[in-house]
Short mmCIF file of C-alpha atoms and ligand atoms in Angstrom, two decimals:
data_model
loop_
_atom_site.label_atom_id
_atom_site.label_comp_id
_atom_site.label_asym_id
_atom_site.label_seq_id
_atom_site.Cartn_x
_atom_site.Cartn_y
_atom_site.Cartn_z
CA UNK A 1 116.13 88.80 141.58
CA UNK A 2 115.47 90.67 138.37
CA UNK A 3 113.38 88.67 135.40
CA UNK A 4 114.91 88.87 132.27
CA UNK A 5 112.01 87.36 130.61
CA UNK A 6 110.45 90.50 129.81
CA UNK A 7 113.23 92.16 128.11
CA UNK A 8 113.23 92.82 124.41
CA UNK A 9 114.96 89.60 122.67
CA UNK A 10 116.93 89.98 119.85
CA UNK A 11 114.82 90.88 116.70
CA UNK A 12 115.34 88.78 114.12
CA UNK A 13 117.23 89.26 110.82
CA UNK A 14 113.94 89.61 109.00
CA UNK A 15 112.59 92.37 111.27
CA UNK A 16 115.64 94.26 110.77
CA UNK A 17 115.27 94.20 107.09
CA UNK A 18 112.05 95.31 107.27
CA UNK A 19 112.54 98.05 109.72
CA UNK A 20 115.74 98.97 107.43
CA UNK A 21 113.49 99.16 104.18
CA UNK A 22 110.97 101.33 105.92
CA UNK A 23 113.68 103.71 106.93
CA UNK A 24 115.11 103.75 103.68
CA UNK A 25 111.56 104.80 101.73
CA UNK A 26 110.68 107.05 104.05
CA UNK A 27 114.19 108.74 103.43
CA UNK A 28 113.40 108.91 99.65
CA UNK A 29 110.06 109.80 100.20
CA UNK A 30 110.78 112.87 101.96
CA UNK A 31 114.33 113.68 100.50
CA UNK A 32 113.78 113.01 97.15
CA UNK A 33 115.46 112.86 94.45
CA UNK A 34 118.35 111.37 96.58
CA UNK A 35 121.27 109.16 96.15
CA UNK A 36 122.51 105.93 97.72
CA UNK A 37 125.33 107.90 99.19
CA UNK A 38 122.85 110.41 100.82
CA UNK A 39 120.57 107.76 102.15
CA UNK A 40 123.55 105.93 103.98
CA UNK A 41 125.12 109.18 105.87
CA UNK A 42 121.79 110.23 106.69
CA UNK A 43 120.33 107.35 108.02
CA UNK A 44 123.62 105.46 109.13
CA UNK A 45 123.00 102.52 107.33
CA UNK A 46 126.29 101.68 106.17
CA UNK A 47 126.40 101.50 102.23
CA UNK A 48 126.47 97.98 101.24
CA UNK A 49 123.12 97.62 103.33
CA UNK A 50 121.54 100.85 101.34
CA UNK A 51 122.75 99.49 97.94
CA UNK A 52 120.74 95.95 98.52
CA UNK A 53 117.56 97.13 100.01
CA UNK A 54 117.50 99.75 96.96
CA UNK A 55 118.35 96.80 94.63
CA UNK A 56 115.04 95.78 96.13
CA UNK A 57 113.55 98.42 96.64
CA UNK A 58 113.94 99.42 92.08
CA UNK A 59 112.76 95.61 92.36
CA UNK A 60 109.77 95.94 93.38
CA UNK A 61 109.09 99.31 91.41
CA UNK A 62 109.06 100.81 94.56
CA UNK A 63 111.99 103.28 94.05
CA UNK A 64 113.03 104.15 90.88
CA UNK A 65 115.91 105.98 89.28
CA UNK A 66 115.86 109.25 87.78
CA UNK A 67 119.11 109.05 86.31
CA UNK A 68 119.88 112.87 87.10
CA UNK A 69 123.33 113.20 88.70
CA UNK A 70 124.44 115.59 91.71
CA UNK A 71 126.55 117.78 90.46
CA UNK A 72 129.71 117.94 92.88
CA UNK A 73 133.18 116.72 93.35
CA UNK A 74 133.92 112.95 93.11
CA UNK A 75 131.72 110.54 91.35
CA UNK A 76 128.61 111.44 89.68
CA UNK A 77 125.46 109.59 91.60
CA UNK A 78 122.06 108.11 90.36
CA UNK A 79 119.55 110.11 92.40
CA UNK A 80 116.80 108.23 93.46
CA UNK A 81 112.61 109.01 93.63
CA UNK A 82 109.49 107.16 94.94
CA UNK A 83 108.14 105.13 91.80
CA UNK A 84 104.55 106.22 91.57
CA UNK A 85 103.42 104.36 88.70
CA UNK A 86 102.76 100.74 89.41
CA UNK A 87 100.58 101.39 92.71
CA UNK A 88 97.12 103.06 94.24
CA UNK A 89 95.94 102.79 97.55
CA UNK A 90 92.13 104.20 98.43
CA UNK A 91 90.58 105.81 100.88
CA UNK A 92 86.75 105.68 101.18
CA UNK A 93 84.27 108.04 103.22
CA UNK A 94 81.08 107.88 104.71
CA UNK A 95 80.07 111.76 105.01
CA UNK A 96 77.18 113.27 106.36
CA UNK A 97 75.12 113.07 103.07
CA UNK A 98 77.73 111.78 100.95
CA UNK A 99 80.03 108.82 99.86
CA UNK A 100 83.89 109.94 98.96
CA UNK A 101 86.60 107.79 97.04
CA UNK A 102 90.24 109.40 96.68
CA UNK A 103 92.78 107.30 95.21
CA UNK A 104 96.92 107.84 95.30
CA UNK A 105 99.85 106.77 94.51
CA UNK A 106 103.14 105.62 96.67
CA UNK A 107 103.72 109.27 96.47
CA UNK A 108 100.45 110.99 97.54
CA UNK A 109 99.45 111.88 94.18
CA UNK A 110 95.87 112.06 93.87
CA UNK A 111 94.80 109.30 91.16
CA UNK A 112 90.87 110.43 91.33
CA UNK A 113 88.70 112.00 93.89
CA UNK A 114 85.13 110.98 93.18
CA UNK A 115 82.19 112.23 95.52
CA UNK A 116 78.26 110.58 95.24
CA UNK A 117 75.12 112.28 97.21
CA UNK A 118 74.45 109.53 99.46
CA UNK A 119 72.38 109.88 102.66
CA UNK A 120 73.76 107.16 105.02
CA UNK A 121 71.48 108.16 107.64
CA UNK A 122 68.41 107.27 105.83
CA UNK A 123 68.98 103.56 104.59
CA UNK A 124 70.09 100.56 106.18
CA UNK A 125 73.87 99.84 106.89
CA UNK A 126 73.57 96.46 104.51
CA UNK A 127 72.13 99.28 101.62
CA UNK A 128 74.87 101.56 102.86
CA UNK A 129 77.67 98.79 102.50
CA UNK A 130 76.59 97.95 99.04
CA UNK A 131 76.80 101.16 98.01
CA UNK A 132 80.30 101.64 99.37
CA UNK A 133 81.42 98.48 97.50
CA UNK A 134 80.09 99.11 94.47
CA UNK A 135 82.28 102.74 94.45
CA UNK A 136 85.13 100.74 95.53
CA UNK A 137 84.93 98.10 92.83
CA UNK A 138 84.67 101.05 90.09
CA UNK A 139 87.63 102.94 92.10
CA UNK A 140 89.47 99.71 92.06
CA UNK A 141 88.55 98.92 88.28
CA UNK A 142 89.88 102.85 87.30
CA UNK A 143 93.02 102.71 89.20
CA UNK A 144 94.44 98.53 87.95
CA UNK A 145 93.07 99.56 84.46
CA UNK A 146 96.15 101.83 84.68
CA UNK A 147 97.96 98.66 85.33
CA UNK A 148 98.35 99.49 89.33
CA UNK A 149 98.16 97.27 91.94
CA UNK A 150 95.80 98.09 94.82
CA UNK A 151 97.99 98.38 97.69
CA UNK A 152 95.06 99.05 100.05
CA UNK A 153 91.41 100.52 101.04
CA UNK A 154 90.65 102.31 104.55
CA UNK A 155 87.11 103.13 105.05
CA UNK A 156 86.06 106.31 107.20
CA UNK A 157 83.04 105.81 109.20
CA UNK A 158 81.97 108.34 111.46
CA UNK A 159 81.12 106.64 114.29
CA UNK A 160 83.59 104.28 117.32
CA UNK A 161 85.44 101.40 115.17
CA UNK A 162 87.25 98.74 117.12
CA UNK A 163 90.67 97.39 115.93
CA UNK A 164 88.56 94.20 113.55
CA UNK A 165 87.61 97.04 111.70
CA UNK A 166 83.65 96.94 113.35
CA UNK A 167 81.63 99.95 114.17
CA UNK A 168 80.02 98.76 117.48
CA UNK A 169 77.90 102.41 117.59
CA UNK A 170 77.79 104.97 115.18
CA UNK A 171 74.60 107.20 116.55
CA UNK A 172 74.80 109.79 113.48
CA UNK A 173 73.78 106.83 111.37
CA UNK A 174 71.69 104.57 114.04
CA UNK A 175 74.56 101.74 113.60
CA UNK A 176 74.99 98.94 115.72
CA UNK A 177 77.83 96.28 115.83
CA UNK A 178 78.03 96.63 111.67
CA UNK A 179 80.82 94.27 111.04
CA UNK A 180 81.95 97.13 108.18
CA UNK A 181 85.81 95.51 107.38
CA UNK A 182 84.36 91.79 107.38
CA UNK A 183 81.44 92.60 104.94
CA UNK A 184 83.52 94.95 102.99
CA UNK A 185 86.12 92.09 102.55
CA UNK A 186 83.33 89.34 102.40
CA UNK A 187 81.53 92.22 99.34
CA UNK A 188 85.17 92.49 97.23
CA UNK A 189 84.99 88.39 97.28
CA UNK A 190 88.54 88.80 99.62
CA UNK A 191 90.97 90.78 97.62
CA UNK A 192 94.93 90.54 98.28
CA UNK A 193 94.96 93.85 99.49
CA UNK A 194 94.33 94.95 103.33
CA UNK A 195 90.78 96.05 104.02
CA UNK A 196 90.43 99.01 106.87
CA UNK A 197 87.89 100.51 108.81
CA UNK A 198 88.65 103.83 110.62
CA UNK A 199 86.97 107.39 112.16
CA UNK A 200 86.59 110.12 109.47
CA UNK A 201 88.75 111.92 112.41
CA UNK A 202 91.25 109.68 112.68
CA UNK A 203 91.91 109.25 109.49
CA UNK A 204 91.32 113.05 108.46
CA UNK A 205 94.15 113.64 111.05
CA UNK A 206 96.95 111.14 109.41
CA UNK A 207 95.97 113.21 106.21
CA UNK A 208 96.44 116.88 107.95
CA UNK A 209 99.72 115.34 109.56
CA UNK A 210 100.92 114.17 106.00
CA UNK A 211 99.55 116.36 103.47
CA UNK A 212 97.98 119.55 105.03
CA UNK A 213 99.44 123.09 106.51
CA UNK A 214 100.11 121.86 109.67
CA UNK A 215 102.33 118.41 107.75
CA UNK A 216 104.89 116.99 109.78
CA UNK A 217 103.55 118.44 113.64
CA UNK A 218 104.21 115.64 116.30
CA UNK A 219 101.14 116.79 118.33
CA UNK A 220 98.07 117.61 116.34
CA UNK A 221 93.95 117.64 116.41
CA UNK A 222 91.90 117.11 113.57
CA UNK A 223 88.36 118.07 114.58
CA UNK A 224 86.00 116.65 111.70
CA UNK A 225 82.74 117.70 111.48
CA UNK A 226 79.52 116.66 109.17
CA UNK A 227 76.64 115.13 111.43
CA UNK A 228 78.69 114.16 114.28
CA UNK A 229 82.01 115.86 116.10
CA UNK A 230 85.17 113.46 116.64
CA UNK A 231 89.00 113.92 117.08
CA UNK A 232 91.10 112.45 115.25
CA UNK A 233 94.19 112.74 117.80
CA UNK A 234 98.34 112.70 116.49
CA UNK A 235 100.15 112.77 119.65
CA UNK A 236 104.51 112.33 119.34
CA UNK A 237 103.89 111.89 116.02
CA UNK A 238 101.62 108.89 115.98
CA UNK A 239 97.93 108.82 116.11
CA UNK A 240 95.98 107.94 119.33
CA UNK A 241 93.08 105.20 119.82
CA UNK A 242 93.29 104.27 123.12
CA UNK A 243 92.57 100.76 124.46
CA UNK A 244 89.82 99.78 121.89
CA UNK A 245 90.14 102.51 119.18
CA UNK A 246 87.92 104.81 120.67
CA UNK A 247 89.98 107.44 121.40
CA UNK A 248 89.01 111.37 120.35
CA UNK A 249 84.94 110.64 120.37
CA UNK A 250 84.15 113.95 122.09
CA UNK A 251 81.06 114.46 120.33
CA UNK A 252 78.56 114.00 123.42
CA UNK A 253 81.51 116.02 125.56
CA UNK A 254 79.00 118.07 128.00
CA UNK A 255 79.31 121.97 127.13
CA UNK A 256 76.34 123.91 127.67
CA UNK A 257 74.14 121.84 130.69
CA UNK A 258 71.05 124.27 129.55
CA UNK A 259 71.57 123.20 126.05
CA UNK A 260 69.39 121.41 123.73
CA UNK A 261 68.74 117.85 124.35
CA UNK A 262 70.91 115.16 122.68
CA UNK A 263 69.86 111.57 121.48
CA UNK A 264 72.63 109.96 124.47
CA UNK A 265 69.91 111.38 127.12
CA UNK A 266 72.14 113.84 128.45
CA UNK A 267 72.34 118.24 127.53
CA UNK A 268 74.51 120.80 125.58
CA UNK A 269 76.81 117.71 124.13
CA UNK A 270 78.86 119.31 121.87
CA UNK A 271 77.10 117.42 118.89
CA UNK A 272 74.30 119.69 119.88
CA UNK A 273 75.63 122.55 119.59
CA UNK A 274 77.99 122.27 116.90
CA UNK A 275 77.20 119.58 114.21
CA UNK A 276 76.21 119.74 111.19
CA UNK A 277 72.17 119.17 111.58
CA UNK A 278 72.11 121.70 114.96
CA UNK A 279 73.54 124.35 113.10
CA UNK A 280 71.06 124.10 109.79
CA UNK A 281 68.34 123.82 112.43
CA UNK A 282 69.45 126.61 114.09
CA UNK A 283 70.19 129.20 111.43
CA UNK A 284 67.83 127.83 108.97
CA UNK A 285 64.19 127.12 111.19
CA UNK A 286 62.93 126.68 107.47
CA UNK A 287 65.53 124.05 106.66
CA UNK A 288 63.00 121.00 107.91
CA UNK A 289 59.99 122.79 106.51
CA UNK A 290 59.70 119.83 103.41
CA UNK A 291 60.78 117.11 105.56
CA UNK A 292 64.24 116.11 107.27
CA UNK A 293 67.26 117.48 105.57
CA UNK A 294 68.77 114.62 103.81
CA UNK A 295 71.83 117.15 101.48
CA UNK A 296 73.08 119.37 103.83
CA UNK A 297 75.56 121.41 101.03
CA UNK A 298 72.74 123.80 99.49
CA UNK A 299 72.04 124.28 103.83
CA UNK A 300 75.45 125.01 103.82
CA UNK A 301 75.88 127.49 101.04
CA UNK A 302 72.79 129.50 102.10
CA UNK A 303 74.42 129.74 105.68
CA UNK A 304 77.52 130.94 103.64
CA UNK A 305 75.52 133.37 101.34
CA UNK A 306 73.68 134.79 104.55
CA UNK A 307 76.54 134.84 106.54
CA UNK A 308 78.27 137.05 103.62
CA UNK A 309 75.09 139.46 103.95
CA UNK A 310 75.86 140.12 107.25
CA UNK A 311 72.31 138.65 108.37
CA UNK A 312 72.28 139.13 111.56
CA UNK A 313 70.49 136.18 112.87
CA UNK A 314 73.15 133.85 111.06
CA UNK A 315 76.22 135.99 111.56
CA UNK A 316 75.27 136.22 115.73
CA UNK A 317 74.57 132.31 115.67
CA UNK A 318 77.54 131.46 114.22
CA UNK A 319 79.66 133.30 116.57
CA UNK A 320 77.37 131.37 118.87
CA UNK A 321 78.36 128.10 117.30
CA UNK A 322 82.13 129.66 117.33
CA UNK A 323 82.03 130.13 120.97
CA UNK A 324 80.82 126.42 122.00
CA UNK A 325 83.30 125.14 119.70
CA UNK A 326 85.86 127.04 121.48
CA UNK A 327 84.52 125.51 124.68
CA UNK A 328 85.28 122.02 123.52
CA UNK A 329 88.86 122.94 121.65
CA UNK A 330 89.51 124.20 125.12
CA UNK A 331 89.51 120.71 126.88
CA UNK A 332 91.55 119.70 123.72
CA UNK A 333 94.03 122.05 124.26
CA UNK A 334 93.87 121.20 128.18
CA UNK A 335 94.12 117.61 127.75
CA UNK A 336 96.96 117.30 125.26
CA UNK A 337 98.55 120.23 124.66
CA UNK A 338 98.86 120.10 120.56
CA UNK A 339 100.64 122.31 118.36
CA UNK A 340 97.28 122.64 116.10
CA UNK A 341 93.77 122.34 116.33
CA UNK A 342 92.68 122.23 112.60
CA UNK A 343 88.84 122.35 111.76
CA UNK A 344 87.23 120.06 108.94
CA UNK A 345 83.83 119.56 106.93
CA UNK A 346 81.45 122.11 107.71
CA UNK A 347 83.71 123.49 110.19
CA UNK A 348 86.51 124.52 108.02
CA UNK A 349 83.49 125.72 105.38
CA UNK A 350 82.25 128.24 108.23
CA UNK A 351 85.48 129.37 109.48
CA UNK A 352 85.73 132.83 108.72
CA UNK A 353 82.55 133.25 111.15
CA UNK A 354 83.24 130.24 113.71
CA UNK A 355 87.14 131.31 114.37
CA UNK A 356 87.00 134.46 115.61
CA UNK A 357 84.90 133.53 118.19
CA UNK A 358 86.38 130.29 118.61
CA UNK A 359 89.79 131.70 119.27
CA UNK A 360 88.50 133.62 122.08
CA UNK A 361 86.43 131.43 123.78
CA UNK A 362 89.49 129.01 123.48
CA UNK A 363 91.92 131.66 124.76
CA UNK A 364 89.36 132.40 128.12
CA UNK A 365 88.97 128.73 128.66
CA UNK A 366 91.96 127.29 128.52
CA UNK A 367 93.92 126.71 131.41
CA UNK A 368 97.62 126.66 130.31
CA UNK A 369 99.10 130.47 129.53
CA UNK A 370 98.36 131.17 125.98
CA UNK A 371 95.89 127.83 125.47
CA UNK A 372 98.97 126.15 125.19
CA UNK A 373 100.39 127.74 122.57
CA UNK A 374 98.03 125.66 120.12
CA UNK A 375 96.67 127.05 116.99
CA UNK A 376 93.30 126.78 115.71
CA UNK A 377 92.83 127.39 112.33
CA UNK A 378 90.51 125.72 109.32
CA UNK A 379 91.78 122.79 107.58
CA UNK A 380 92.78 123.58 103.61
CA UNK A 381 92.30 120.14 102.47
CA UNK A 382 89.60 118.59 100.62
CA UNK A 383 87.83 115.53 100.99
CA UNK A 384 90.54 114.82 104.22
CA UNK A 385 89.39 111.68 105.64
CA UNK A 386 89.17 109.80 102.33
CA UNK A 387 92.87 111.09 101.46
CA UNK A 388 93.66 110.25 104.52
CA UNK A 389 92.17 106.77 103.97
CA UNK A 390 94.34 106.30 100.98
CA UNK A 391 97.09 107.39 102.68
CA UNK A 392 96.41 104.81 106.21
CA UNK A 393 96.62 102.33 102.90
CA UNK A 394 99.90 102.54 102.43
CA UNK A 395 101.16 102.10 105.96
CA UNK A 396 102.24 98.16 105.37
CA UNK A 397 104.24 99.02 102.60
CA UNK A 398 105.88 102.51 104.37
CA UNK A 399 106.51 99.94 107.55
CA UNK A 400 108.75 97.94 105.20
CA UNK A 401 106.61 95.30 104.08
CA UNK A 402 106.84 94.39 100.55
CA UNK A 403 103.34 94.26 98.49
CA UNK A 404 102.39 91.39 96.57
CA UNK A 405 102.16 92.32 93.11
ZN1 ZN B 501 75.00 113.49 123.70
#
């Protein structure tokens, strides 16, 4: 006999509203401006339910009305737009030797986009929390002196972060089991607004999926960069984490078993080969000469200036580096077929140099005809993982839920 215990039950009139609202802000959000009319013979609501969740919706200064008209037979309609002006969410980021804050509105705007030299790897992760926190409160204090209200925060750590919003190993900062979401909360004395913790990959992906070239692909890579190499991972259209969020940390994948040692006791992990502090070692032998290299960007811009030279030592190791990133975008391509492979950080930075050789590599190693069809190409955003942040902020209130103002 067949259980029916385990079928869906009926959701409940609540749910439905919610779900409704969500589907009605995401149509305004991405038809916009947009009337009531529009809304219900696109989405199938029937009209009565579009006019009350708009009511709502206006309400809440979530939608607002232009008062434009559509020009076209029968009666003139109110078109409507995403209100922008009574909300910020923020997106924080931990980079390689810098802390990032972007702030936006309902509608993506960026509010601010604020970046400190910070070197994560060198301090303690209680220093490196109340650091974070004390950008956040002046982030917080710029965007509700506007009169906003903070909708939400996501933090980008680069390192695995379970679904409490804990870091349980982060290598490229020595982190263990840093309860990052609890302190953070515990640090901002429990505001109203949700408190997140997520990969810089991750959450750069959500903001190449929403906001960069490759916007709107189902089935997408982010590969982020800095002093550690993670996927963030959109597959159908959602992102992946896997059983306990750890999904898309290929960073100690094996490439090169005669390669340089890494600090996980194996060889050749892609970290190694490609991250941030390999490649300044590698092209710069001077880099270390004063001590460790705690501000990689003047690293990075000699690399660049070199590179533009035509030195040869830098030009032939960054189609090195381009070649063993191609290795690893191969087993990306080969394990979920995406539409796009798009490079971050220092990545994206080096691209004219790393691609070429990258897209070969990828093209020899792949197994599927053609890699897959994917396309690898440098990421045109800036500061991705914080926007991205900001943007993971807003997900209660794009699901339906209305904030609490
Ligand atoms: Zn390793």
């Amino acid at each position: 006999m067949i259980s029916i215990q385990n079928e869906p039950q009926p959701t409940d009139l609540g749910d439905v509203r919610v779900a409704n609202r969500a589907v009605v802000l995401r149509h305004v959000r991405l038809h916009a401006p947009c009337s009531r009319a529009d809304i219900a013979a696109r989405t199938g609501l029937n009209k009565a339910t579009v006019s009350s969740l708009v009511a709502e919706l206006i309400d809440q200064r979530l939608v607002r009305e232009t008062g434009l008209t559509e020009n076209r037979v029968g009666r003139p309609a109110t078109m409507l737009v995403l209100d922008g002006e009574p909300y910020a969410a923020l997106g924080l980021q931990l980079g390689a030797d810098e802390l990032v804050a972007v702030a936006i509105d309902l509608g993506g705007n960026r509010l601010l986009t604020w970046r400190r030299a910070f070197a994560a790897d060198t301090v303690s992760p209680a220093e490196t929390l109340r650091a974070l926190t004390a950008l956040a409160r002046r982030a917080i204090g710029r965007v509700t002196a506007q009169g906003r209200t903070m909708l939400g925060l996501t933090v980008g750590v680069p390192g695995l972060v379970d679904p409490a919003g804990a870091v349980p190993l982060a290598d490229a900062l020595g982190w263990r089991d840093v309860p990052v979401a609890a302190d953070l909360r515990a640090a901002l004395r429990e505001p109203a607004f949700t408190v997140g913790v997520e990969t810089v990959a991750n959450l750069a992906a959500l903001a190449e999926q929403r906001h960069g070239a490759y916007a709107g692909t189902a089935d997408l890579v982010h590969l982020a960069g800095g002093i550690t190499v993670g996927a963030g991972i959109i597959a159908a259209g959602r992102l992946l984490r896997g059983g306990r969020g750890f999904a898309g940390g290929i960073g100690h994948l094996p490439v090169d078993p005669a390669g340089p040692p890494c600090d996980c006791g194996g060889r050749g992990c892609l970290t190694t080969l490609v991250g941030l502090p390999a490649v300044v070692r590698r092209l710069l032998p001077d880099a270390e000469a004063d001590g460790p290299v705690t501000d990689y960007l003047p690293e990075l811009t000699r690399i660049v200036a070199l590179a533009r030279q035509d030195d040869p030592t830098v030009c032939n190791g960054l189609a090195e580096t381009g070649r063993h990133l191609g290795r690893g975008v191969a087993v990306l391509a080969d394990l979920l077929n995406p539409e796009a492979v798009v490079l971050g950080d220092h990545f994206a930075t080096l691209a004219p140099w790393l691609l070429p050789a990258a897209r070969s590599e990828l093209a020899a190693r792949a197994h599927a005809p053609g890699a897959g069809g994917v396309r690898l190409d440098a990421s045109t955003l800036d500061t991705a993982a914080a926007l991205g942040g900001a943007t993971a902020a807003l997900a209660a209130v794009e699901a339906g839920r209305l904030p609490t103002r």
